[in-house]
Amino acid sequence: MKNSRIRGRRKRMNIFLPIASMGDIAFLLIIFFMLTSKFMKESHVIFKEAESPDIKQIEDSAISVIVDNEAKIWLQGKLCGSPEDLRLAVERLVMDKKDKVVMLKVDRNIKESEFGPILVSLSKAGVKIAMIGTKSKSYEHQ
């Protein structure tokens, strides 16, 4: 009887899973999707960046406004109806934030009369406006 018990038992194998490397992979995937999600929000908006020799490097802001080549207003990659709608939406976005900087990208062919009301609306929302463009060697009027 004793022999049958010994014969019936199997030795269990210890299984080792490298959990640390799976954690690294998950962490890298999270970083990748966080970085690419910002770019994907604006990827469908068509506009040409303004150019100037006086452009300085700034840190990216979480809030982005684009005025495209048809003078349409885009907030965070979503179409926004009017400058007043933009003001209300920006006020909601910056309500609890310390950093109240909005990156404003205006198509190079849009006139001041078209983007001026947008500047006024953003000012009324109480944010700092960082106008985004491309640094050029020399400025040429078109």
PDB file of C-alpha atoms in Angstrom:
ATOM      1  CA  MET A   1       0.000   0.000   0.000  1.00  0.00           C
ATOM      2  CA  LYS A   2       2.836   2.318   0.807  1.00  0.00           C
ATOM      3  CA  ASN A   3       4.484   1.700  -2.571  1.00  0.00           C
ATOM      4  CA  SER A   4       1.337   2.649  -4.507  1.00  0.00           C
ATOM      5  CA  ARG A   5       1.236   6.091  -2.902  1.00  0.00           C
ATOM      6  CA  ILE A   6       4.812   6.838  -3.766  1.00  0.00           C
ATOM      7  CA  ARG A   7       4.423   5.668  -7.311  1.00  0.00           C
ATOM      8  CA  GLY A   8       1.285   7.786  -7.895  1.00  0.00           C
ATOM      9  CA  ARG A   9       2.829  11.125  -6.923  1.00  0.00           C
ATOM     10  CA  ARG A  10       4.468  13.271  -9.501  1.00  0.00           C
ATOM     11  CA  LYS A  11       7.068  15.834  -8.839  1.00  0.00           C
ATOM     12  CA  ARG A  12       5.663  19.329  -9.477  1.00  0.00           C
ATOM     13  CA  MET A  13       7.667  21.630 -11.665  1.00  0.00           C
ATOM     14  CA  ASN A  14       8.089  25.253 -10.670  1.00  0.00           C
ATOM     15  CA  ILE A  15       7.009  27.608 -13.439  1.00  0.00           C
ATOM     16  CA  PHE A  16       8.817  30.925 -13.700  1.00  0.00           C
ATOM     17  CA  LEU A  17       7.240  33.820 -15.611  1.00  0.00           C
ATOM     18  CA  PRO A  18       9.362  36.928 -16.266  1.00  0.00           C
ATOM     19  CA  ILE A  19       6.806  39.431 -14.973  1.00  0.00           C
ATOM     20  CA  ALA A  20       9.281  42.323 -14.825  1.00  0.00           C
ATOM     21  CA  SER A  21       9.760  42.349 -18.593  1.00  0.00           C
ATOM     22  CA  MET A  22       5.990  42.256 -19.154  1.00  0.00           C
ATOM     23  CA  GLY A  23       5.665  45.292 -16.891  1.00  0.00           C
ATOM     24  CA  ASP A  24       8.307  47.106 -18.936  1.00  0.00           C
ATOM     25  CA  ILE A  25       6.462  46.344 -22.158  1.00  0.00           C
ATOM     26  CA  ALA A  26       3.141  47.542 -20.721  1.00  0.00           C
ATOM     27  CA  PHE A  27       4.778  50.752 -19.475  1.00  0.00           C
ATOM     28  CA  LEU A  28       6.323  51.442 -22.891  1.00  0.00           C
ATOM     29  CA  LEU A  29       2.983  50.847 -24.623  1.00  0.00           C
ATOM     30  CA  ILE A  30       1.257  53.313 -22.293  1.00  0.00           C
ATOM     31  CA  ILE A  31       3.882  55.977 -23.045  1.00  0.00           C
ATOM     32  CA  PHE A  32       3.582  55.310 -26.792  1.00  0.00           C
ATOM     33  CA  PHE A  33      -0.193  55.728 -26.808  1.00  0.00           C
ATOM     34  CA  MET A  34      -0.056  58.856 -24.653  1.00  0.00           C
ATOM     35  CA  LEU A  35       2.377  60.495 -27.060  1.00  0.00           C
ATOM     36  CA  THR A  36       0.606  59.489 -30.250  1.00  0.00           C
ATOM     37  CA  SER A  37      -2.892  60.353 -29.035  1.00  0.00           C
ATOM     38  CA  LYS A  38      -2.077  64.085 -29.055  1.00  0.00           C
ATOM     39  CA  PHE A  39      -0.840  63.939 -32.635  1.00  0.00           C
ATOM     40  CA  MET A  40      -3.830  61.902 -33.806  1.00  0.00           C
ATOM     41  CA  LYS A  41      -6.308  64.493 -32.499  1.00  0.00           C
ATOM     42  CA  GLU A  42      -5.076  67.034 -35.025  1.00  0.00           C
ATOM     43  CA  SER A  43      -3.948  64.805 -37.879  1.00  0.00           C
ATOM     44  CA  HIS A  44      -7.084  65.404 -39.992  1.00  0.00           C
ATOM     45  CA  VAL A  45      -6.923  69.231 -39.808  1.00  0.00           C
ATOM     46  CA  ILE A  46      -5.302  70.768 -42.893  1.00  0.00           C
ATOM     47  CA  PHE A  47      -3.356  73.993 -42.424  1.00  0.00           C
ATOM     48  CA  LYS A  48       0.023  75.556 -43.268  1.00  0.00           C
ATOM     49  CA  GLU A  49       2.002  76.905 -40.324  1.00  0.00           C
ATOM     50  CA  ALA A  50       2.920  80.561 -40.324  1.00  0.00           C
ATOM     51  CA  GLU A  51       6.616  81.420 -40.675  1.00  0.00           C
ATOM     52  CA  SER A  52       8.732  84.059 -38.967  1.00  0.00           C
ATOM     53  CA  PRO A  53      12.402  84.493 -38.051  1.00  0.00           C
ATOM     54  CA  ASP A  54      11.359  85.570 -34.516  1.00  0.00           C
ATOM     55  CA  ILE A  55       9.853  82.252 -33.380  1.00  0.00           C
ATOM     56  CA  LYS A  56      11.092  80.840 -30.054  1.00  0.00           C
ATOM     57  CA  GLN A  57      10.843  77.275 -28.745  1.00  0.00           C
ATOM     58  CA  ILE A  58       8.159  76.663 -26.083  1.00  0.00           C
ATOM     59  CA  GLU A  59       6.922  73.633 -24.188  1.00  0.00           C
ATOM     60  CA  ASP A  60       3.869  71.839 -25.550  1.00  0.00           C
ATOM     61  CA  SER A  61       0.561  72.740 -23.985  1.00  0.00           C
ATOM     62  CA  ALA A  62      -2.245  70.281 -23.402  1.00  0.00           C
ATOM     63  CA  ILE A  63      -4.748  72.601 -25.119  1.00  0.00           C
ATOM     64  CA  SER A  64      -4.518  73.210 -28.841  1.00  0.00           C
ATOM     65  CA  VAL A  65      -6.582  75.471 -31.121  1.00  0.00           C
ATOM     66  CA  ILE A  66      -6.170  75.420 -34.902  1.00  0.00           C
ATOM     67  CA  VAL A  67      -7.622  77.807 -37.481  1.00  0.00           C
ATOM     68  CA  ASP A  68      -7.464  75.909 -40.768  1.00  0.00           C
ATOM     69  CA  ASN A  69      -7.257  77.111 -44.362  1.00  0.00           C
ATOM     70  CA  GLU A  70     -11.054  77.640 -44.448  1.00  0.00           C
ATOM     71  CA  ALA A  71     -11.002  79.700 -41.206  1.00  0.00           C
ATOM     72  CA  LYS A  72     -12.717  76.867 -39.289  1.00  0.00           C
ATOM     73  CA  ILE A  73     -11.881  76.656 -35.587  1.00  0.00           C
ATOM     74  CA  TRP A  74     -10.662  73.331 -34.188  1.00  0.00           C
ATOM     75  CA  LEU A  75     -10.265  72.743 -30.431  1.00  0.00           C
ATOM     76  CA  GLN A  76      -8.358  69.592 -29.507  1.00  0.00           C
ATOM     77  CA  GLY A  77      -9.023  68.236 -33.013  1.00  0.00           C
ATOM     78  CA  LYS A  78     -12.804  68.764 -32.830  1.00  0.00           C
ATOM     79  CA  LEU A  79     -14.659  71.359 -34.877  1.00  0.00           C
ATOM     80  CA  CYS A  80     -15.790  74.330 -32.806  1.00  0.00           C
ATOM     81  CA  GLY A  81     -18.617  76.531 -34.107  1.00  0.00           C
ATOM     82  CA  SER A  82     -17.815  80.120 -33.198  1.00  0.00           C
ATOM     83  CA  PRO A  83     -15.281  82.147 -31.199  1.00  0.00           C
ATOM     84  CA  GLU A  84     -17.838  82.324 -28.358  1.00  0.00           C
ATOM     85  CA  ASP A  85     -18.211  78.514 -28.345  1.00  0.00           C
ATOM     86  CA  LEU A  86     -14.421  78.322 -28.266  1.00  0.00           C
ATOM     87  CA  ARG A  87     -14.249  80.641 -25.249  1.00  0.00           C
ATOM     88  CA  LEU A  88     -16.765  78.562 -23.280  1.00  0.00           C
ATOM     89  CA  ALA A  89     -15.042  75.278 -24.136  1.00  0.00           C
ATOM     90  CA  VAL A  90     -11.573  76.612 -23.242  1.00  0.00           C
ATOM     91  CA  GLU A  91     -12.872  77.974 -19.928  1.00  0.00           C
ATOM     92  CA  ARG A  92     -14.144  74.481 -19.068  1.00  0.00           C
ATOM     93  CA  LEU A  93     -10.823  72.881 -20.068  1.00  0.00           C
ATOM     94  CA  VAL A  94      -8.613  75.208 -18.001  1.00  0.00           C
ATOM     95  CA  MET A  95     -10.906  75.445 -14.985  1.00  0.00           C
ATOM     96  CA  ASP A  96      -8.786  73.204 -12.727  1.00  0.00           C
ATOM     97  CA  LYS A  97      -5.410  73.568 -14.444  1.00  0.00           C
ATOM     98  CA  LYS A  98      -2.365  75.463 -13.270  1.00  0.00           C
ATOM     99  CA  ASP A  99      -0.932  75.764 -16.761  1.00  0.00           C
ATOM    100  CA  LYS A 100      -3.387  77.942 -18.668  1.00  0.00           C
ATOM    101  CA  VAL A 101      -1.482  78.110 -21.951  1.00  0.00           C
ATOM    102  CA  VAL A 102      -3.284  77.514 -25.248  1.00  0.00           C
ATOM    103  CA  MET A 103      -1.305  76.742 -28.393  1.00  0.00           C
ATOM    104  CA  LEU A 104      -2.899  78.631 -31.291  1.00  0.00           C
ATOM    105  CA  LYS A 105      -2.006  77.492 -34.797  1.00  0.00           C
ATOM    106  CA  VAL A 106      -3.314  79.689 -37.609  1.00  0.00           C
ATOM    107  CA  ASP A 107      -3.058  78.838 -41.308  1.00  0.00           C
ATOM    108  CA  ARG A 108      -0.565  81.167 -42.967  1.00  0.00           C
ATOM    109  CA  ASN A 109      -3.152  82.387 -45.514  1.00  0.00           C
ATOM    110  CA  ILE A 110      -5.790  83.452 -42.968  1.00  0.00           C
ATOM    111  CA  LYS A 111      -6.191  87.203 -42.494  1.00  0.00           C
ATOM    112  CA  GLU A 112      -6.148  88.971 -39.134  1.00  0.00           C
ATOM    113  CA  SER A 113      -9.811  89.896 -39.545  1.00  0.00           C
ATOM    114  CA  GLU A 114     -10.613  86.153 -39.491  1.00  0.00           C
ATOM    115  CA  PHE A 115      -8.445  85.055 -36.558  1.00  0.00           C
ATOM    116  CA  GLY A 116      -8.679  88.306 -34.542  1.00  0.00           C
ATOM    117  CA  PRO A 117     -12.026  87.371 -32.924  1.00  0.00           C
ATOM    118  CA  ILE A 118     -10.473  84.052 -31.889  1.00  0.00           C
ATOM    119  CA  LEU A 119      -7.630  85.875 -30.120  1.00  0.00           C
ATOM    120  CA  VAL A 120     -10.181  88.054 -28.323  1.00  0.00           C
ATOM    121  CA  SER A 121     -12.204  84.995 -27.235  1.00  0.00           C
ATOM    122  CA  LEU A 122      -9.120  83.236 -25.893  1.00  0.00           C
ATOM    123  CA  SER A 123      -8.127  86.396 -24.024  1.00  0.00           C
ATOM    124  CA  LYS A 124     -11.600  86.559 -22.458  1.00  0.00           C
ATOM    125  CA  ALA A 125     -11.168  82.929 -21.368  1.00  0.00           C
ATOM    126  CA  GLY A 126      -8.202  84.054 -19.259  1.00  0.00           C
ATOM    127  CA  VAL A 127      -5.509  81.957 -20.915  1.00  0.00           C
ATOM    128  CA  LYS A 128      -2.030  82.706 -22.179  1.00  0.00           C
ATOM    129  CA  ILE A 129      -1.845  82.373 -25.950  1.00  0.00           C
ATOM    130  CA  ALA A 130       1.186  80.811 -27.612  1.00  0.00           C
ATOM    131  CA  MET A 131       0.973  81.267 -31.380  1.00  0.00           C
ATOM    132  CA  ILE A 132       2.692  78.403 -33.167  1.00  0.00           C
ATOM    133  CA  GLY A 133       4.595  78.612 -36.434  1.00  0.00           C
ATOM    134  CA  THR A 134       7.740  77.564 -38.250  1.00  0.00           C
ATOM    135  CA  LYS A 135      11.011  79.437 -37.933  1.00  0.00           C
ATOM    136  CA  SER A 136      12.118  80.805 -41.301  1.00  0.00           C
ATOM    137  CA  LYS A 137      15.418  82.274 -42.416  1.00  0.00           C
ATOM    138  CA  SER A 138      13.813  85.388 -43.814  1.00  0.00           C
ATOM    139  CA  TYR A 139      10.254  86.624 -43.622  1.00  0.00           C
ATOM    140  CA  GLU A 140       8.486  87.201 -46.930  1.00  0.00           C
ATOM    141  CA  HIS A 141       4.995  88.644 -47.296  1.00  0.00           C
ATOM    142  CA  GLN A 142       2.722  86.650 -49.560  1.00  0.00           C
TER     143      GLN A 142
END
